[in-house]
Short mmCIF file of C-alpha atoms in Angstrom, two decimals:
data_model
loop_
_atom_site.label_atom_id
_atom_site.label_comp_id
_atom_site.label_asym_id
_atom_site.label_seq_id
_atom_site.Cartn_x
_atom_site.Cartn_y
_atom_site.Cartn_z
CA UNK H 1 -218.40 19.42 17.19
CA UNK H 2 -221.38 21.61 17.97
CA UNK H 3 -222.20 25.32 17.86
CA UNK H 4 -225.62 26.84 18.44
CA UNK H 5 -226.58 30.35 19.51
CA UNK H 6 -229.66 32.51 19.93
CA UNK H 7 -229.70 36.10 18.69
CA UNK H 8 -232.15 38.98 18.84
CA UNK H 9 -232.60 41.47 16.01
CA UNK H 10 -230.08 43.82 17.69
CA UNK H 11 -227.40 41.14 17.60
CA UNK H 12 -228.05 40.36 13.93
CA UNK H 13 -227.86 44.08 13.10
CA UNK H 14 -224.57 44.46 14.98
CA UNK H 15 -222.97 41.49 13.22
CA UNK H 16 -224.25 42.77 9.87
CA UNK H 17 -222.81 46.24 10.58
CA UNK H 18 -219.37 44.75 11.22
CA UNK H 19 -219.40 42.33 8.28
CA UNK H 20 -220.56 44.76 5.57
CA UNK H 21 -217.33 46.83 5.31
CA UNK H 22 -215.07 43.80 5.79
CA UNK H 23 -216.86 41.84 3.06
CA UNK H 24 -216.39 44.75 0.67
CA UNK H 25 -212.69 44.50 1.42
CA UNK H 26 -212.39 40.79 0.70
CA UNK H 27 -214.83 40.32 -2.19
CA UNK H 28 -216.18 36.82 -2.75
CA UNK H 29 -219.74 35.70 -3.43
CA UNK H 30 -220.83 33.33 -6.17
CA UNK H 31 -218.71 33.34 -9.30
CA UNK H 32 -219.93 33.29 -12.91
CA UNK H 33 -220.46 29.52 -12.66
CA UNK H 34 -222.71 29.97 -9.61
CA UNK H 35 -220.31 28.15 -7.28
CA UNK H 36 -219.48 29.44 -3.81
CA UNK H 37 -215.95 30.69 -3.11
CA UNK H 38 -215.53 29.49 0.48
CA UNK H 39 -211.80 30.16 0.45
CA UNK H 40 -212.33 33.89 -0.07
CA UNK H 41 -209.90 35.06 2.57
CA UNK H 42 -212.09 35.07 5.70
CA UNK H 43 -211.67 32.77 8.69
CA UNK H 44 -213.90 32.76 11.78
CA UNK H 45 -212.83 31.62 15.23
CA UNK H 46 -215.37 30.62 17.89
CA UNK H 47 -214.86 29.76 21.53
CA UNK H 48 -217.05 30.14 24.65
CA UNK H 49 -215.87 33.74 25.16
CA UNK H 50 -215.39 35.45 21.77
CA UNK H 51 -216.09 35.43 18.05
CA UNK H 52 -213.13 36.52 15.92
CA UNK H 53 -213.03 37.34 12.21
CA UNK H 54 -209.78 37.41 10.22
CA UNK H 55 -209.87 38.64 6.61
CA UNK H 56 -207.37 39.38 3.84
CA UNK H 57 -208.09 42.07 1.29
CA UNK H 58 -208.62 40.91 -2.29
CA UNK H 59 -208.45 37.22 -1.40
CA UNK H 60 -211.95 36.64 -2.78
CA UNK H 61 -210.89 37.76 -6.24
CA UNK H 62 -207.76 35.60 -6.01
CA UNK H 63 -209.94 32.59 -5.19
CA UNK H 64 -212.00 33.32 -8.30
CA UNK H 65 -208.94 33.41 -10.54
CA UNK H 66 -208.56 37.18 -10.54
CA UNK H 67 -212.08 38.03 -11.66
CA UNK H 68 -214.46 40.35 -9.86
CA UNK H 69 -217.36 38.71 -8.05
CA UNK H 70 -220.80 39.53 -9.34
CA UNK H 71 -222.17 39.53 -5.80
CA UNK H 72 -219.20 40.57 -3.72
CA UNK H 73 -218.18 43.84 -5.34
CA UNK H 74 -214.83 43.76 -3.53
CA UNK H 75 -212.88 47.01 -3.35
CA UNK H 76 -210.22 47.47 -6.01
CA UNK H 77 -206.70 47.89 -4.62
CA UNK H 78 -207.48 46.14 -1.31
CA UNK H 79 -204.77 43.50 -1.80
CA UNK H 80 -202.35 43.31 1.12
CA UNK H 81 -204.77 44.74 3.69
CA UNK H 82 -205.54 42.61 6.73
CA UNK H 83 -208.63 43.08 8.90
CA UNK H 84 -209.19 41.53 12.31
CA UNK H 85 -212.34 41.77 14.40
CA UNK H 86 -213.18 40.52 17.87
CA UNK H 87 -216.71 40.41 19.30
CA UNK H 88 -217.61 39.36 22.82
CA UNK H 89 -219.84 36.28 22.81
CA UNK H 90 -221.15 36.26 26.38
CA UNK H 91 -223.61 39.16 26.85
CA UNK H 92 -222.32 40.57 23.58
CA UNK H 93 -223.07 39.25 20.11
CA UNK H 94 -225.29 36.38 21.35
CA UNK H 95 -228.18 36.14 23.78
CA UNK H 96 -226.86 32.71 24.65
CA UNK H 97 -224.71 30.14 22.91
CA UNK H 98 -223.26 26.67 23.31
CA UNK H 99 -220.07 25.43 21.73
CA UNK H 100 -218.48 22.01 21.99
CA UNK H 101 -215.41 20.55 20.28
CA UNK H 102 -212.55 18.22 21.08
CA UNK H 103 -210.14 21.16 20.61
CA UNK H 104 -210.94 22.73 24.00
CA UNK H 105 -214.27 24.04 22.67
CA UNK H 106 -212.65 25.98 19.82
CA UNK H 107 -214.08 25.91 16.29
CA UNK H 108 -212.36 27.45 13.26
CA UNK H 109 -213.73 27.62 9.73
CA UNK H 110 -213.38 29.44 6.41
CA UNK H 111 -216.43 31.23 5.07
CA UNK H 112 -217.43 33.48 2.19
CA UNK H 113 -218.17 36.72 4.02
CA UNK H 114 -220.20 38.13 1.12
CA UNK H 115 -222.62 35.21 1.34
CA UNK H 116 -222.86 35.64 5.12
CA UNK H 117 -223.54 39.34 4.60
CA UNK H 118 -226.33 38.48 2.16
CA UNK H 119 -227.87 36.00 4.60
CA UNK H 120 -227.75 38.51 7.47
CA UNK H 121 -229.28 41.25 5.30
CA UNK H 122 -232.09 38.93 4.21
CA UNK H 123 -232.67 37.94 7.84
CA UNK H 124 -232.94 41.60 8.87
CA UNK H 125 -235.40 42.26 6.07
CA UNK H 126 -237.54 39.35 7.22
CA UNK H 127 -237.47 40.87 10.71
CA UNK H 128 -238.57 44.22 9.30
CA UNK H 129 -235.16 45.82 9.98
CA UNK H 130 -232.86 47.96 7.87
CA UNK H 131 -230.56 45.25 6.59
CA UNK H 132 -231.12 45.87 2.92
CA UNK H 133 -228.15 47.14 0.92
CA UNK H 134 -224.88 47.86 2.69
CA UNK H 135 -226.00 49.21 6.03
CA UNK H 136 -228.72 50.43 8.31
CA UNK H 137 -229.78 53.33 6.14
CA UNK H 138 -232.59 54.34 8.48
CA UNK H 139 -229.95 55.62 10.92
CA UNK H 140 -227.64 58.59 10.07
CA UNK H 141 -224.26 57.48 8.76
CA UNK H 142 -220.80 58.85 9.59
CA UNK H 143 -220.89 60.93 6.41
CA UNK H 144 -224.30 62.39 7.24
CA UNK H 145 -224.46 66.10 8.00
CA UNK H 146 -226.99 65.62 10.80
CA UNK H 147 -225.44 65.02 14.21
CA UNK H 148 -227.60 62.63 16.19
CA UNK H 149 -224.96 60.99 18.34
CA UNK H 150 -226.03 62.57 21.62
CA UNK H 151 -228.29 59.79 22.81
CA UNK H 152 -226.37 56.84 21.41
CA UNK H 153 -222.67 57.52 21.98
CA UNK H 154 -222.02 55.71 25.28
CA UNK H 155 -224.57 53.01 26.03
CA UNK H 156 -223.96 50.05 28.27
CA UNK H 157 -224.43 46.46 27.20
CA UNK H 158 -227.34 45.98 29.60
CA UNK H 159 -229.39 48.71 27.89
CA UNK H 160 -228.29 47.80 24.37
CA UNK H 161 -230.27 44.58 24.10
CA UNK H 162 -233.96 43.95 24.64
CA UNK H 163 -235.98 40.79 25.17
CA UNK H 164 -236.92 39.65 21.66
CA UNK H 165 -240.24 38.31 20.40
CA UNK H 166 -238.44 37.08 17.27
CA UNK H 167 -235.37 34.89 17.63
CA UNK H 168 -232.61 34.01 15.18
CA UNK H 169 -230.71 30.78 15.75
CA UNK H 170 -227.18 30.65 14.34
CA UNK H 171 -225.66 27.19 14.25
CA UNK H 172 -223.28 24.88 12.46
CA UNK H 173 -225.08 22.05 10.69
CA UNK H 174 -224.89 19.94 7.55
CA UNK H 175 -227.06 20.81 4.58
CA UNK H 176 -226.95 18.48 1.60
CA UNK H 177 -223.96 16.74 3.16
CA UNK H 178 -221.95 20.00 3.39
CA UNK H 179 -221.05 21.86 6.61
CA UNK H 180 -222.89 25.19 6.75
CA UNK H 181 -223.37 28.14 9.06
CA UNK H 182 -227.15 28.31 9.31
CA UNK H 183 -229.43 31.21 10.22
CA UNK H 184 -232.93 30.12 11.23
CA UNK H 185 -235.46 32.86 12.00
CA UNK H 186 -238.66 32.12 13.90
CA UNK H 187 -241.43 34.14 15.53
CA UNK H 188 -242.91 33.37 18.93
CA UNK H 189 -246.40 32.91 17.45
CA UNK H 190 -245.11 30.75 14.60
CA UNK H 191 -245.98 33.21 11.81
CA UNK H 192 -242.39 33.52 10.57
CA UNK H 193 -240.00 30.75 9.56
CA UNK H 194 -236.96 31.67 7.38
CA UNK H 195 -233.80 29.59 6.83
CA UNK H 196 -230.41 30.47 5.33
CA UNK H 197 -227.33 28.25 4.99
CA UNK H 198 -223.84 29.50 4.13
CA UNK H 199 -221.25 26.80 3.21
CA UNK H 200 -218.11 26.68 5.36
CA UNK H 201 -214.86 24.75 5.41
CA UNK H 202 -214.01 23.40 8.85
CA UNK H 203 -210.34 23.83 9.83
CA UNK H 204 -208.22 22.39 12.60
CA UNK H 205 -208.13 24.66 15.65
CA UNK H 206 -204.34 25.00 15.44
CA UNK H 207 -204.65 26.52 11.96
CA UNK H 208 -205.94 29.71 13.55
CA UNK H 209 -202.32 30.68 14.27
CA UNK H 210 -201.98 31.42 10.54
CA UNK H 211 -204.83 33.93 10.71
CA UNK H 212 -203.76 36.05 13.65
CA UNK H 213 -203.40 39.83 13.17
CA UNK H 214 -199.98 41.12 12.05
CA UNK H 215 -197.42 41.84 14.75
CA UNK H 216 -196.39 45.49 14.53
CA UNK H 217 -193.98 47.71 16.39
CA UNK H 218 -195.12 50.37 18.84
CA UNK H 219 -196.76 53.17 16.81
CA UNK H 220 -194.84 56.40 16.38
CA UNK H 221 -198.11 58.35 16.28
CA UNK H 222 -201.56 57.44 17.63
CA UNK H 223 -204.44 59.86 17.08
CA UNK H 224 -208.09 59.49 18.01
CA UNK H 225 -210.59 61.12 15.66
CA UNK H 226 -213.96 62.58 16.55
CA UNK H 227 -216.78 60.68 14.86
CA UNK H 228 -218.07 63.85 13.18
CA UNK H 229 -214.75 64.26 11.30
CA UNK H 230 -214.65 61.29 8.92
CA UNK H 231 -211.60 60.78 6.71
CA UNK H 232 -213.36 58.89 3.93
CA UNK H 233 -214.90 61.84 1.98
CA UNK H 234 -211.50 63.56 1.79
CA UNK H 235 -209.64 60.37 0.79
CA UNK H 236 -212.24 59.68 -1.90
CA UNK H 237 -211.62 63.07 -3.50
CA UNK H 238 -207.84 62.77 -3.25
CA UNK H 239 -207.91 59.28 -4.79
CA UNK H 240 -209.47 60.71 -7.94
CA UNK H 241 -206.41 62.95 -8.32
CA UNK H 242 -203.49 60.78 -7.21
CA UNK H 243 -202.83 57.05 -6.63
CA UNK H 244 -200.54 57.94 -3.71
CA UNK H 245 -201.36 59.86 -0.53
CA UNK H 246 -198.81 61.09 2.01
CA UNK H 247 -199.98 61.13 5.62
CA UNK H 248 -198.11 63.32 8.10
CA UNK H 249 -199.03 62.76 11.74
CA UNK H 250 -197.88 64.39 14.96
CA UNK H 251 -198.55 63.58 18.60
CA UNK H 252 -199.35 67.27 18.95
CA UNK H 253 -202.81 66.23 17.72
CA UNK H 254 -202.29 67.12 14.06
CA UNK H 255 -202.61 65.15 10.85
CA UNK H 256 -202.04 66.27 7.24
CA UNK H 257 -203.17 64.47 4.08
CA UNK H 258 -201.21 65.59 1.04
CA UNK H 259 -200.72 64.74 -2.60
CA UNK H 260 -197.98 66.09 -4.85
CA UNK H 261 -197.79 65.83 -8.62
CA UNK H 262 -196.57 67.86 -11.56
CA UNK H 263 -200.03 69.32 -12.00
CA UNK H 264 -201.26 69.90 -8.46
CA UNK H 265 -200.29 69.97 -4.79
CA UNK H 266 -203.02 69.64 -2.15
CA UNK H 267 -202.91 69.67 1.66
CA UNK H 268 -205.79 68.79 4.01
CA UNK H 269 -205.24 69.63 7.68
CA UNK H 270 -206.78 68.06 10.78
CA UNK H 271 -206.06 69.55 14.19
CA UNK H 272 -207.27 69.17 17.77
CA UNK H 273 -207.08 65.39 17.49
CA UNK H 274 -206.61 63.34 20.66
CA UNK H 275 -203.11 61.83 21.08
CA UNK H 276 -203.24 58.33 22.54
CA UNK H 277 -200.15 57.48 24.57
CA UNK H 278 -199.32 53.99 25.83
CA UNK H 279 -197.78 53.55 29.26
CA UNK H 280 -194.39 52.76 27.73
CA UNK H 281 -194.63 55.77 25.43
CA UNK H 282 -195.59 58.14 28.26
CA UNK H 283 -192.47 57.19 30.20
CA UNK H 284 -190.15 57.88 27.26
CA UNK H 285 -192.02 60.88 25.83
CA UNK H 286 -189.69 63.71 24.86
CA UNK H 287 -190.32 67.47 24.89
CA UNK H 288 -190.98 67.53 21.15
CA UNK H 289 -194.03 65.47 20.08
CA UNK H 290 -193.16 62.51 17.90
CA UNK H 291 -193.97 62.70 14.18
CA UNK H 292 -194.39 60.22 11.36
CA UNK H 293 -194.91 60.31 7.59
CA UNK H 294 -196.42 57.46 5.60
CA UNK H 295 -196.76 56.91 1.86
CA UNK H 296 -199.93 54.92 1.14
CA UNK H 297 -201.87 53.77 -1.91
CA UNK H 298 -205.02 55.88 -1.98
CA UNK H 299 -207.13 52.85 -2.99
CA UNK H 300 -205.96 50.88 0.04
CA UNK H 301 -206.60 53.75 2.42
CA UNK H 302 -210.09 54.30 1.01
CA UNK H 303 -210.89 50.56 1.19
CA UNK H 304 -210.03 50.61 4.90
CA UNK H 305 -212.45 53.47 5.56
CA UNK H 306 -215.54 52.05 3.87
CA UNK H 307 -217.12 51.45 7.28
CA UNK H 308 -217.63 55.21 7.53
CA UNK H 309 -220.14 55.04 4.68
CA UNK H 310 -221.89 51.77 5.60
CA UNK H 311 -222.13 51.77 9.40
CA UNK H 312 -224.67 53.81 11.35
CA UNK H 313 -223.28 56.53 13.63
CA UNK H 314 -224.39 54.83 16.82
CA UNK H 315 -222.57 51.61 15.86
CA UNK H 316 -219.11 53.07 16.56
CA UNK H 317 -217.75 54.50 19.79
CA UNK H 318 -214.40 55.83 18.48
CA UNK H 319 -211.63 55.23 15.95
CA UNK H 320 -207.87 55.64 16.19
CA UNK H 321 -205.23 56.06 13.47
CA UNK H 322 -201.88 54.46 14.36
CA UNK H 323 -198.79 55.19 12.26
CA UNK H 324 -195.64 53.04 12.23
CA UNK H 325 -192.91 54.56 10.08
CA UNK H 326 -192.06 52.55 6.93
CA UNK H 327 -194.13 49.65 8.23
CA UNK H 328 -197.87 50.07 8.46
CA UNK H 329 -200.90 52.23 9.14
CA UNK H 330 -203.46 50.76 11.56
CA UNK H 331 -207.09 51.88 11.75
CA UNK H 332 -208.63 50.69 15.02
CA UNK H 333 -212.42 51.00 15.36
CA UNK H 334 -214.15 50.47 18.71
CA UNK H 335 -217.80 49.45 18.54
CA UNK H 336 -220.60 50.92 20.60
CA UNK H 337 -221.08 49.80 23.36
CA UNK H 338 -217.32 49.71 23.90
CA UNK H 339 -217.32 46.33 25.63
CA UNK H 340 -218.95 44.59 22.63
CA UNK H 341 -215.79 44.50 20.53
CA UNK H 342 -213.70 46.12 17.79
CA UNK H 343 -212.31 45.70 14.30
CA UNK H 344 -208.89 46.76 13.03
CA UNK H 345 -207.42 47.35 9.57
CA UNK H 346 -203.70 46.82 8.87
CA UNK H 347 -202.65 48.78 5.78
CA UNK H 348 -199.22 48.29 4.13
CA UNK H 349 -197.21 51.38 3.22
CA UNK H 350 -194.41 52.28 0.80
CA UNK H 351 -190.85 52.82 2.00
CA UNK H 352 -189.84 56.46 2.50
CA UNK H 353 -186.28 57.70 2.93
CA UNK H 354 -185.66 60.61 5.32
CA UNK H 355 -185.20 63.17 2.56
CA UNK H 356 -188.63 62.31 1.16
CA UNK H 357 -190.45 63.11 4.43
CA UNK H 358 -192.16 66.44 4.86
CA UNK H 359 -191.28 66.81 8.55
#
């Protein structure tokens, strides 16, 4: 079994941008005894074409016996959420890479995503980048009031990457007799030499079938949001008032966030959203636009939108909210450039009878 890749600073930044919000969902990191929690709910799949990340919300805290990681800082209430990401390997996340295994060149392993996040952030700092903290703070975030998306919204892969003078090698190797995902940073003139090793647990390739994204029915409502209209600030305020949020969506391009209690009733309206219709849905579309109401834990919904506070504006091309009645809400985020990859959150919902729906 062998995996070795070369990455430029742009690739490291992209991977860090994707991993930061997912790692906050899963938790993990070193526990009070200083030991690594490899089984913290994240599994990585590698083959010659793609890199896939499968994570389960709150699994890091479960692996630590229910405690909260000192390093991970996992989101409270994230249990039950699944997150799946896919990044293109060839001309995508790697400059070049080589992978060999007896399982048709497929490698699968468990990893503590918080420790990988820490290693990537430290690597970016050694490169002089903005990897400190939870995101690239030197670039405006989705919650920023300044709109600087004009020059970075639709770039192609060929213009996204530049020829690096500093290279990062990511590889699987043994350190102290343990399998590790290693990040080795070196400069062309030999002035920089930094090494990080994150312990992993190698799995059989066929075990990946247990980490595939959930199978869901065709969404009743699919709405694409503009990047300058983030949901997270609104959800954060509503969460402070109610543990439950009702989401009413319509293929007319409208979405309503509402909370109802004995003390207060609040409605937040979004309009002029972009309905996304599948080919099957377009053939069976009726005169009246389809509608859907979901009842969701506010903590879970907020945990699935943390990327809006940690990822730079230019990192995301678009995001879509999919609603499946009494089943699930799906948040699908397409990276920028679009052909680099995506990540998707699957959020469980509460059952709602017809008389409890607002529509």
